[in-house]
Amino acid sequence: MIDYALILTANYKGSSWQLNGETYDGLTWNSDTEKPTKKVLDDQWVSVQAELKAQKQAAIDVRASAIAKLAALGLTADEIAAL
Amino acid sequence: MGANAQTTVQKFLSGAVLTAEQQNTSAATGVPVFASTVTRDAAFGGANKVLAEGQTCYLEDANVVQYYDGAAWATVGPTAAAKVLQVLSTAKLDIYSASGAFANITGLSVAITPSSVSSKILIMASVTGAGGGAAMGGFKLRLTGGNSANYIGDAAGVRQRVAGAAQGGVTGEHGAVATIVYLDSPATTAAITYQVQGQGMTTSETMFLNRAVVDTDNTTQWRGASSITVMEISG
């Protein structure tokens, strides 16, 4: 199911809107800008999902890198976990 | 020693004479019954009447026994306990999200009509959610209705004054619960609608209600519930 709240959060920063429920029908657009159509938002869903996935992977990679650097400094796995 | 103070309890024997003073003492130290404090005060007013320490009375409207301590009337025993006169609640189980300034959270409100101007309204709101779209991740809450909009933190520079806030979300599965408990004294018998308002941590951040920012349909994700409950407490 398309997550309209996530699309709006990712691509319409600074806009004012309210979404009741999960469907486009629940969207109230409060900004002076034109309310995006359902099709416009639907078309952005794939890229928003990819962006979120990339963000999640980036966070995993940063954590793994930090653990590797700490291990290289001589910290044990228990000591790293305690941080 | 006050006018009502006694040094003995009179016992009449056959043929004894009842004096006016004895009768007055008896009348003053008994427990006269009055409809209210208004009729009580009227009864002890006027010429040739002395309201003195030790005087007792019973008030029909309040169902209490009172005594006069020389300066004021005091109630004997505990005062009547406050009572819960009505309880109303609204549960919001579906999801809601919003970006921008503070706005009414759709469906998170409850209307109550106090039965007396002296009633107090205990408001309890529990809000489950998250915040996303910015680095902070969280949401802020306010109330409206009655005097509840005044239930916000003190002014402190340019800080936003709110009734509640919670940290949780950013881009992940985290959530948080913020609660607001406030005792309002609306002093009205007109209907009042208490409404929860919400906002992300900034106006460009999204507040997610009853869900996390990431809301993928799998067993590690969650959907929550929020509610607002009001109780009318006798004044």
Coordinates of N, CA and C in Angstrom, one line a residue, chain B:
Chain B
M1 N -14.7 32.0 79.6 CA -15.7 31.0 79.3 C -16.8 31.7 78.5
G2 N -17.2 31.0 77.4 CA -18.2 31.6 76.5 C -19.6 31.5 77.0
A3 N -20.5 32.1 76.3 CA -21.9 32.2 76.7 C -22.6 30.8 76.7
N4 N -22.1 29.9 75.9 CA -22.7 28.6 75.9 C -22.0 27.6 76.8
A5 N -20.9 28.0 77.4 CA -20.1 27.0 78.2 C -20.9 26.7 79.5
Q6 N -20.9 25.4 79.8 CA -21.7 25.0 81.0 C -20.7 24.4 82.0
T7 N -21.1 24.5 83.3 CA -20.3 23.9 84.4 C -21.0 22.7 84.9
T8 N -22.3 22.5 84.6 CA -23.0 21.3 85.1 C -24.0 20.9 84.1
V9 N -24.5 19.7 84.2 CA -25.6 19.3 83.3 C -26.8 19.2 84.3
Q10 N -27.8 20.1 83.9 CA -29.0 20.2 84.8 C -29.8 18.9 84.9
K11 N -30.1 18.6 86.1 CA -31.1 17.5 86.3 C -32.3 18.0 87.2
F12 N -33.4 18.0 86.6 CA -34.6 18.5 87.3 C -35.3 17.5 88.2
L13 N -35.6 17.9 89.3 CA -36.3 17.1 90.3 C -37.8 17.5 90.3
S14 N -38.6 16.7 90.8 CA -40.0 17.0 90.9 C -40.2 18.3 91.7
G15 N -41.0 19.2 91.1 CA -41.3 20.5 91.7 C -40.3 21.6 91.5
A16 N -39.1 21.2 90.8 CA -38.1 22.3 90.5 C -38.7 23.3 89.5
V17 N -38.1 24.5 89.5 CA -38.6 25.6 88.7 C -37.6 25.7 87.5
L18 N -38.1 25.7 86.2 CA -37.3 25.9 85.0 C -37.1 27.4 84.8
T19 N -35.9 27.9 84.9 CA -35.7 29.3 84.7 C -35.5 29.7 83.2
A20 N -35.7 30.9 82.9 CA -35.5 31.4 81.5 C -34.0 31.1 81.1
E21 N -33.1 31.3 82.0 CA -31.7 31.1 81.7 C -31.4 29.7 81.3
Q22 N -32.0 28.8 82.1 CA -31.9 27.3 81.8 C -32.4 27.0 80.5
Q23 N -33.6 27.5 80.2 CA -34.2 27.3 78.9 C -33.4 27.8 77.7
N24 N -32.9 29.0 77.9 CA -32.0 29.6 76.9 C -30.8 28.8 76.6
T25 N -30.2 28.3 77.7 CA -29.0 27.5 77.6 C -29.3 26.2 76.8
S26 N -30.4 25.6 77.1 CA -30.9 24.4 76.5 C -31.1 24.7 75.0
A27 N -31.7 25.8 74.7 CA -32.0 26.1 73.3 C -30.7 26.4 72.5
A28 N -29.7 27.0 73.2 CA -28.5 27.4 72.5 C -27.6 26.3 72.3
T29 N -27.6 25.3 73.1 CA -26.7 24.2 73.1 C -27.3 22.9 72.4
G30 N -28.5 23.0 72.0 CA -29.1 21.9 71.3 C -28.5 21.9 69.8
V31 N -29.1 21.1 69.0 CA -28.7 21.1 67.6 C -29.9 21.6 66.7
P32 N -30.0 22.9 66.5 CA -31.1 23.4 65.7 C -30.9 23.0 64.2
V33 N -31.9 22.8 63.5 CA -31.8 22.4 62.1 C -32.2 23.6 61.2
F34 N -31.4 23.9 60.2 CA -31.7 24.9 59.3 C -31.6 24.4 57.8
A35 N -32.3 25.1 57.0 CA -32.3 24.6 55.6 C -31.0 24.8 54.9
S36 N -30.3 25.9 55.3 CA -29.1 26.3 54.7 C -28.3 27.3 55.5
T37 N -27.1 27.6 55.1 CA -26.4 28.6 55.9 C -27.1 30.0 55.9
V38 N -27.9 30.3 54.9 CA -28.6 31.5 54.8 C -29.6 31.6 55.9
T39 N -30.4 30.6 56.1 CA -31.4 30.6 57.2 C -30.7 30.5 58.5
R40 N -29.6 29.8 58.6 CA -28.9 29.7 59.9 C -28.4 31.1 60.3
D41 N -27.8 31.8 59.4 CA -27.2 33.1 59.7 C -28.3 34.1 60.1
A42 N -29.5 34.0 59.4 CA -30.6 34.8 59.7 C -31.2 34.5 61.1
A43 N -31.2 33.3 61.4 CA -31.7 32.9 62.7 C -30.9 33.4 63.9
F44 N -29.6 33.5 63.7 CA -28.7 33.9 64.8 C -28.5 35.4 64.8
G45 N -29.1 36.1 63.8 CA -28.9 37.6 63.8 C -30.0 38.3 64.6
G46 N -29.9 39.6 64.6 CA -30.9 40.4 65.3 C -30.6 40.6 66.7
A47 N -31.5 41.4 67.3 CA -31.3 41.8 68.7 C -31.6 40.7 69.7
N48 N -30.9 40.7 70.8 CA -31.1 39.8 71.9 C -30.7 38.4 71.5
K49 N -30.0 38.2 70.5 CA -29.5 36.9 70.1 C -28.0 36.9 70.1
V50 N -27.4 35.9 70.7 CA -26.0 35.8 70.8 C -25.5 34.5 70.1
L51 N -24.6 34.7 69.2 CA -24.0 33.6 68.5 C -22.6 33.4 69.2
A52 N -22.5 32.4 70.0 CA -21.3 32.2 70.8 C -20.6 30.9 70.5
E53 N -19.3 30.8 70.8 CA -18.6 29.6 70.6 C -19.3 28.4 71.3
G54 N -19.3 27.3 70.5 CA -20.0 26.1 71.0 C -21.3 25.8 70.4
Q55 N -21.9 26.9 69.8 CA -23.2 26.7 69.1 C -23.0 25.6 68.0
T56 N -24.0 24.8 67.9 CA -24.0 23.8 66.8 C -25.3 23.9 66.0
C57 N -25.2 23.3 64.8 CA -26.4 23.4 64.0 C -26.3 22.2 63.0
Y58 N -27.4 21.9 62.3 CA -27.5 20.9 61.3 C -28.0 21.6 60.0
L59 N -27.3 21.4 58.9 CA -27.7 22.0 57.6 C -28.4 21.0 56.7
E60 N -29.6 21.2 56.4 CA -30.3 20.2 55.6 C -29.8 20.1 54.2
D61 N -29.4 21.2 53.6 CA -28.9 21.1 52.2 C -27.6 20.4 52.0
A62 N -26.8 20.5 53.0 CA -25.5 19.9 52.9 C -25.4 18.6 53.7
N63 N -26.4 18.3 54.5 CA -26.4 17.2 55.4 C -25.1 17.1 56.3
V64 N -24.8 18.2 56.9 CA -23.7 18.2 57.8 C -24.0 18.9 59.1
V65 N -23.3 18.6 60.2 CA -23.4 19.2 61.5 C -22.2 20.2 61.5
Q66 N -22.5 21.4 62.0 CA -21.5 22.4 62.1 C -21.4 23.0 63.5
Y67 N -20.3 23.6 63.9 CA -20.1 24.2 65.2 C -19.5 25.6 64.9
Y68 N -19.8 26.5 65.9 CA -19.3 27.9 65.8 C -18.1 28.0 66.7
D69 N -16.9 28.3 66.2 CA -15.7 28.3 67.0 C -15.4 29.7 67.6
G70 N -16.4 30.6 67.5 CA -16.2 31.9 68.1 C -15.9 32.9 67.0
A71 N -15.5 32.5 65.8 CA -15.2 33.4 64.7 C -15.9 32.9 63.4
A72 N -16.1 31.6 63.3 CA -16.7 31.1 62.0 C -17.3 29.7 62.3
W73 N -18.1 29.4 61.3 CA -18.7 28.0 61.4 C -17.8 27.0 60.8
A74 N -17.7 25.8 61.4 CA -16.8 24.8 60.9 C -17.7 23.5 60.8
T75 N -17.4 22.7 59.8 CA -18.1 21.4 59.7 C -17.5 20.3 60.5
V76 N -18.4 19.6 61.2 CA -17.9 18.5 62.0 C -17.6 17.3 61.1
G77 N -16.4 16.7 61.3 CA -16.0 15.5 60.5 C -15.6 15.9 59.1
P78 N -15.3 14.9 58.3 CA -14.8 15.2 57.0 C -15.9 15.8 56.1
T79 N -15.5 16.7 55.2 CA -16.4 17.3 54.3 C -16.8 16.3 53.3
A80 N -17.9 16.5 52.6 CA -18.4 15.6 51.6 C -17.3 15.3 50.5
A81 N -17.1 14.0 50.3 CA -16.1 13.7 49.3 C -16.5 14.1 47.9
A82 N -15.6 14.5 47.1 CA -15.9 14.8 45.7 C -16.3 13.6 45.0
K83 N -17.3 13.7 44.0 CA -17.8 12.6 43.3 C -17.6 12.8 41.8
V84 N -17.4 11.6 41.2 CA -17.3 11.6 39.7 C -18.8 11.6 39.2
L85 N -19.1 12.7 38.5 CA -20.5 12.8 38.1 C -20.7 12.2 36.7
Q86 N -19.7 12.3 35.8 CA -19.8 11.7 34.5 C -18.5 11.4 33.9
V87 N -18.4 10.4 33.1 CA -17.1 10.1 32.4 C -17.4 9.9 31.0
L88 N -16.6 10.5 30.1 CA -16.8 10.4 28.7 C -15.4 10.2 28.1
S89 N -15.4 9.4 27.0 CA -14.1 9.1 26.4 C -14.2 8.9 24.9
T90 N -13.2 9.3 24.2 CA -13.1 9.0 22.8 C -11.8 8.3 22.5
A91 N -11.9 7.1 21.8 CA -10.7 6.4 21.4 C -10.5 6.6 19.9
K92 N -9.2 6.9 19.6 CA -8.9 7.0 18.1 C -8.0 5.8 17.8
L93 N -8.4 5.0 16.9 CA -7.7 3.8 16.6 C -7.1 3.8 15.2
D94 N -7.5 4.7 14.4 CA -7.0 4.7 13.0 C -5.8 5.7 13.0
I95 N -5.1 5.7 11.9 CA -3.9 6.5 11.8 C -4.2 7.9 11.3
Y96 N -3.3 8.8 11.6 CA -3.4 10.2 11.2 C -2.0 10.8 11.1
S97 N -1.8 11.7 10.2 CA -0.5 12.3 10.1 C -0.7 13.7 9.6
A98 N 0.3 14.6 10.0 CA 0.1 16.0 9.6 C 1.5 16.7 9.7
S99 N 1.6 17.7 8.8 CA 2.8 18.5 8.8 C 2.4 20.0 8.8
G100 N 3.1 20.8 9.4 CA 2.8 22.2 9.5 C 2.6 22.6 11.0
A101 N 1.9 23.7 11.2 CA 1.7 24.2 12.5 C 0.7 23.4 13.3
F102 N 0.6 23.7 14.6 CA -0.4 22.9 15.4 C -1.8 22.8 14.7
A103 N -2.3 21.7 14.7 CA -3.7 21.4 14.1 C -4.4 20.4 15.0
N104 N -5.8 20.6 14.9 CA -6.6 19.6 15.6 C -6.3 18.2 15.1
I105 N -6.1 17.3 15.9 CA -6.0 15.9 15.5 C -7.4 15.3 15.3
T106 N -7.7 15.0 14.1 CA -9.1 14.6 13.8 C -9.5 13.4 14.6
G107 N -10.7 13.5 15.3 CA -11.2 12.4 16.0 C -10.6 12.2 17.4
L108 N -9.7 13.1 17.8 CA -9.2 13.0 19.2 C -9.8 14.2 20.0
S109 N -11.1 14.1 20.2 CA -11.7 15.2 21.0 C -12.9 14.5 21.7
V110 N -13.4 15.2 22.7 CA -14.6 14.7 23.5 C -15.4 16.0 24.0
A111 N -16.7 15.9 23.9 CA -17.6 17.0 24.3 C -18.2 16.6 25.7
I112 N -18.3 17.5 26.6 CA -18.9 17.3 27.9 C -19.7 18.5 28.3
T113 N -20.8 18.3 28.9 CA -21.6 19.4 29.4 C -21.7 19.3 30.9
P114 N -20.9 20.2 31.6 CA -20.9 20.1 33.1 C -22.3 20.3 33.7
S115 N -22.6 19.6 34.8 CA -23.9 19.8 35.4 C -23.9 20.9 36.4
S116 N -22.8 21.5 36.7 CA -22.7 22.6 37.6 C -21.5 23.5 37.3
V117 N -21.7 24.8 37.6 CA -20.6 25.7 37.3 C -19.4 25.5 38.2
S118 N -19.7 24.8 39.4 CA -18.6 24.6 40.3 C -17.8 23.3 40.0
S119 N -18.3 22.5 39.0 CA -17.7 21.2 38.7 C -16.3 21.5 38.1
K120 N -15.4 20.5 38.3 CA -14.1 20.5 37.7 C -14.1 19.3 36.7
I121 N -13.3 19.5 35.6 CA -13.2 18.5 34.6 C -11.8 18.0 34.5
L122 N -11.6 16.7 34.8 CA -10.3 16.1 34.7 C -10.1 15.6 33.3
I123 N -9.1 16.1 32.6 CA -8.8 15.7 31.3 C -7.6 14.8 31.2
M124 N -7.7 13.6 30.6 CA -6.6 12.7 30.4 C -6.5 12.3 29.0
A125 N -5.4 12.6 28.4 CA -5.2 12.3 27.0 C -3.9 11.4 26.9
S126 N -4.0 10.4 26.1 CA -2.8 9.5 25.9 C -2.7 9.5 24.4
V127 N -1.5 9.9 23.9 CA -1.3 10.0 22.5 C -0.1 9.2 22.1
T128 N -0.3 8.2 21.1 CA 0.8 7.3 20.7 C 1.2 7.8 19.3
G129 N 2.5 7.9 19.1 CA 2.9 8.3 17.7 C 4.4 8.4 17.5
A130 N 4.8 9.2 16.6 CA 6.2 9.4 16.2 C 6.3 10.6 15.4
G131 N 7.5 11.0 15.2 CA 7.8 12.2 14.3 C 8.9 11.9 13.3
G132 N 8.7 12.4 12.1 CA 9.7 12.1 11.1 C 9.8 13.2 10.1
G133 N 10.9 13.1 9.3 CA 11.0 14.1 8.2 C 12.1 15.1 8.5
A134 N 12.6 15.1 9.8 CA 13.7 16.0 10.2 C 14.5 15.2 11.2
A135 N 15.6 15.8 11.6 CA 16.5 15.0 12.5 C 16.0 14.8 13.9
M136 N 15.0 15.5 14.3 CA 14.6 15.4 15.7 C 13.7 14.2 16.0
G137 N 12.7 14.0 15.2 CA 11.9 12.9 15.5 C 11.1 13.0 16.8
G138 N 9.9 13.4 16.7 CA 9.0 13.6 17.9 C 7.8 14.4 17.6
F139 N 7.0 14.6 18.6 CA 5.8 15.4 18.4 C 5.5 16.2 19.6
K140 N 4.7 17.2 19.5 CA 4.3 18.1 20.6 C 2.7 18.2 20.6
L141 N 2.2 18.4 21.8 CA 0.8 18.4 21.9 C 0.3 19.6 22.7
R142 N -1.0 20.0 22.4 CA -1.7 21.0 23.2 C -3.1 20.6 23.3
L143 N -3.8 21.3 24.2 CA -5.3 21.0 24.4 C -6.0 22.3 24.1
T144 N -7.2 22.2 23.6 CA -8.1 23.4 23.6 C -9.5 23.0 24.2
G145 N -10.3 24.0 24.5 CA -11.5 23.7 25.2 C -11.5 24.1 26.6
G146 N -12.5 24.8 27.1 CA -12.5 25.3 28.5 C -11.3 26.2 28.7
N147 N -10.6 26.0 29.8 CA -9.4 26.8 30.0 C -8.1 26.0 29.7
S148 N -8.3 24.8 29.0 CA -7.2 23.9 28.8 C -6.1 24.5 27.9
A149 N -6.4 25.5 27.1 CA -5.3 26.0 26.3 C -4.3 26.7 27.1
N150 N -4.6 27.1 28.4 CA -3.7 27.7 29.3 C -2.7 26.7 29.9
Y151 N -3.0 25.4 29.7 CA -2.2 24.4 30.3 C -1.0 24.1 29.4
I152 N 0.0 25.0 29.5 CA 1.2 25.0 28.7 C 2.4 25.4 29.6
G153 N 3.6 25.1 29.2 CA 4.7 25.5 30.0 C 4.9 27.0 30.0
D154 N 5.6 27.4 31.0 CA 5.9 28.9 31.1 C 6.7 29.4 29.9
A155 N 6.5 30.7 29.6 CA 7.3 31.3 28.5 C 8.8 31.3 28.9
A156 N 9.6 30.9 27.9 CA 11.0 30.9 28.2 C 11.7 31.2 26.8
G157 N 12.0 32.4 26.6 CA 12.6 32.8 25.3 C 11.7 32.5 24.1
V158 N 12.2 32.0 23.1 CA 11.4 31.7 21.9 C 10.9 30.2 21.9
R159 N 11.1 29.5 23.0 CA 10.7 28.1 23.0 C 9.2 28.0 22.9
Q160 N 8.8 27.0 22.2 CA 7.4 26.8 22.0 C 6.7 26.2 23.3
R161 N 5.6 26.8 23.6 CA 4.9 26.4 24.9 C 3.9 25.4 24.6
V162 N 4.0 24.2 25.1 CA 3.2 23.1 24.8 C 2.7 22.4 26.1
A163 N 1.8 21.5 26.0 CA 1.3 20.7 27.1 C 2.0 19.4 27.3
G164 N 2.5 18.9 26.2 CA 3.2 17.6 26.2 C 4.1 17.4 25.0
A165 N 5.0 16.5 25.1 CA 5.9 16.2 23.9 C 6.5 14.8 24.1
A166 N 6.9 14.2 23.0 CA 7.5 12.9 23.1 C 8.5 12.8 22.0
Q167 N 9.6 12.0 22.3 CA 10.6 11.9 21.3 C 10.6 10.4 20.8
G168 N 10.5 10.3 19.5 CA 10.5 9.0 18.9 C 10.2 9.0 17.4
G169 N 11.0 8.2 16.6 CA 10.6 8.2 15.2 C 11.8 8.4 14.4
V170 N 12.0 9.6 13.9 CA 13.0 10.0 12.9 C 12.7 9.3 11.6
T171 N 13.4 8.1 11.3 CA 13.1 7.4 10.1 C 12.8 5.9 10.4
G172 N 12.8 5.6 11.7 CA 12.7 4.2 12.1 C 11.3 3.7 12.5
E173 N 11.4 2.6 13.3 CA 10.1 2.0 13.8 C 9.8 2.4 15.2
H174 N 10.5 3.4 15.7 CA 10.3 3.8 17.1 C 9.0 4.5 17.3
G175 N 8.5 4.4 18.5 CA 7.3 5.2 18.8 C 7.4 5.7 20.2
A176 N 6.4 6.6 20.6 CA 6.4 7.1 21.9 C 5.0 7.5 22.3
V177 N 4.8 7.5 23.6 CA 3.5 7.9 24.1 C 3.6 9.2 24.9
A178 N 2.8 10.1 24.6 CA 2.8 11.4 25.4 C 1.4 11.4 26.1
T179 N 1.4 11.8 27.4 CA 0.2 11.9 28.1 C 0.0 13.4 28.6
I180 N -1.2 13.8 28.7 CA -1.6 15.1 29.3 C -2.7 14.8 30.3
V181 N -2.4 15.3 31.5 CA -3.5 15.2 32.6 C -3.6 16.6 33.1
Y182 N -4.9 17.1 33.0 CA -5.1 18.5 33.4 C -6.5 18.6 34.1
L183 N -6.5 19.3 35.2 CA -7.8 19.6 35.9 C -8.3 21.0 35.6
D184 N -9.4 21.0 34.8 CA -9.9 22.3 34.3 C -11.1 22.7 35.3
S185 N -11.2 24.0 35.4 CA -12.4 24.6 36.1 C -13.1 25.5 35.2
P186 N -13.9 25.0 34.3 CA -14.5 25.8 33.2 C -15.5 26.8 33.7
A187 N -16.1 26.6 34.9 CA -17.1 27.5 35.4 C -18.3 27.8 34.4
T188 N -18.8 26.7 33.8 CA -19.9 26.9 32.9 C -20.7 25.6 32.9
T189 N -22.0 25.7 32.5 CA -22.8 24.5 32.2 C -23.1 24.4 30.8
A190 N -22.4 25.1 30.0 CA -22.5 25.0 28.5 C -21.6 23.9 28.0
A191 N -21.9 23.3 26.9 CA -21.1 22.2 26.4 C -19.7 22.6 26.1
I192 N -18.7 21.8 26.4 CA -17.3 22.1 26.1 C -16.7 20.9 25.3
T193 N -16.0 21.3 24.2 CA -15.3 20.2 23.5 C -13.8 20.4 23.7
Y194 N -13.3 19.3 24.3 CA -11.8 19.3 24.6 C -11.2 18.6 23.4
Q195 N -10.2 19.2 22.8 CA -9.6 18.8 21.6 C -8.1 18.7 21.8
V196 N -7.5 17.6 21.3 CA -6.0 17.5 21.3 C -5.5 18.0 20.0
Q197 N -4.5 18.9 20.1 CA -3.8 19.4 18.9 C -2.4 18.8 18.8
G198 N -1.9 18.6 17.7 CA -0.5 18.0 17.5 C 0.3 18.7 16.5
Q199 N 1.6 18.5 16.6 CA 2.5 19.0 15.6 C 3.8 18.2 15.7
G200 N 4.5 18.1 14.6 CA 5.9 17.5 14.7 C 6.8 18.4 15.5
M201 N 8.0 18.0 15.7 CA 8.9 18.9 16.5 C 9.2 20.2 15.8
T202 N 9.1 20.3 14.5 CA 9.2 21.5 13.8 C 8.0 21.6 12.8
T203 N 7.7 22.7 12.3 CA 6.6 22.8 11.3 C 6.9 22.1 10.0
S204 N 8.1 21.7 9.8 CA 8.4 21.0 8.6 C 8.6 19.5 8.8
E205 N 8.3 19.1 10.1 CA 8.4 17.7 10.4 C 6.9 17.1 10.5
T206 N 6.8 15.9 10.2 CA 5.5 15.2 10.2 C 5.2 14.6 11.6
M207 N 4.0 14.8 12.1 CA 3.6 14.0 13.2 C 2.8 12.8 12.7
F208 N 3.2 11.6 13.2 CA 2.5 10.4 12.8 C 1.8 9.9 14.1
L209 N 0.5 9.8 13.9 CA -0.3 9.3 15.1 C -0.7 7.8 14.9
N210 N -0.5 7.1 16.0 CA -0.8 5.6 16.0 C 0.0 4.8 15.0
R211 N 1.1 5.3 14.6 CA 2.0 4.5 13.7 C 3.4 5.1 13.9
A212 N 4.4 4.3 13.4 CA 5.7 4.7 13.3 C 5.9 5.5 12.0
V213 N 7.1 6.0 11.8 CA 7.4 6.7 10.6 C 7.5 5.6 9.4
V214 N 8.3 4.6 9.7 CA 8.3 3.5 8.8 C 7.2 2.6 9.1
D215 N 6.3 2.3 8.2 CA 5.1 1.6 8.6 C 4.9 0.4 7.7
T216 N 6.0 -0.3 7.4 CA 5.9 -1.5 6.5 C 5.0 -2.6 7.2
D217 N 4.3 -3.3 6.3 CA 3.4 -4.3 6.8 C 4.1 -5.6 7.2
N218 N 4.7 -5.6 8.4 CA 5.3 -6.9 8.9 C 5.2 -6.9 10.4
T219 N 5.6 -8.0 11.0 CA 5.3 -8.2 12.4 C 6.2 -7.4 13.3
T220 N 7.2 -6.8 12.8 CA 8.0 -5.9 13.7 C 7.5 -4.5 13.8
Q221 N 6.5 -4.2 12.9 CA 5.9 -2.9 12.9 C 4.7 -2.9 13.8
W222 N 4.1 -1.8 14.0 CA 3.1 -1.7 15.0 C 2.1 -0.6 14.6
R223 N 0.9 -0.7 15.1 CA -0.1 0.3 15.1 C -0.6 0.6 16.5
G224 N -0.8 1.8 16.9 CA -1.1 2.1 18.3 C -2.5 2.7 18.4
A225 N -2.8 3.1 19.6 CA -4.1 3.7 19.9 C -3.9 5.0 20.7
S226 N -4.8 5.9 20.6 CA -4.8 7.1 21.4 C -6.2 7.4 21.9
S227 N -6.3 8.2 23.0 CA -7.6 8.5 23.5 C -7.6 9.8 24.3
I228 N -8.8 10.3 24.5 CA -9.0 11.4 25.4 C -10.2 11.1 26.3
T229 N -10.0 11.3 27.6 CA -11.1 11.0 28.5 C -11.3 12.2 29.4
V230 N -12.6 12.5 29.7 CA -12.9 13.6 30.6 C -13.8 13.1 31.7
M231 N -13.6 13.6 32.9 CA -14.4 13.2 34.1 C -14.9 14.5 34.7
E232 N -16.2 14.6 34.9 CA -16.7 15.7 35.7 C -16.7 15.4 37.2
I233 N -16.0 16.2 38.0 CA -15.8 16.0 39.4 C -16.7 17.1 40.1
S234 N -17.4 16.7 41.1 CA -18.3 17.6 41.8 C -17.4 18.7 42.5
G235 N -17.8 19.9 42.5 CA -17.0 21.0 43.0 C -17.1 21.1 44.5

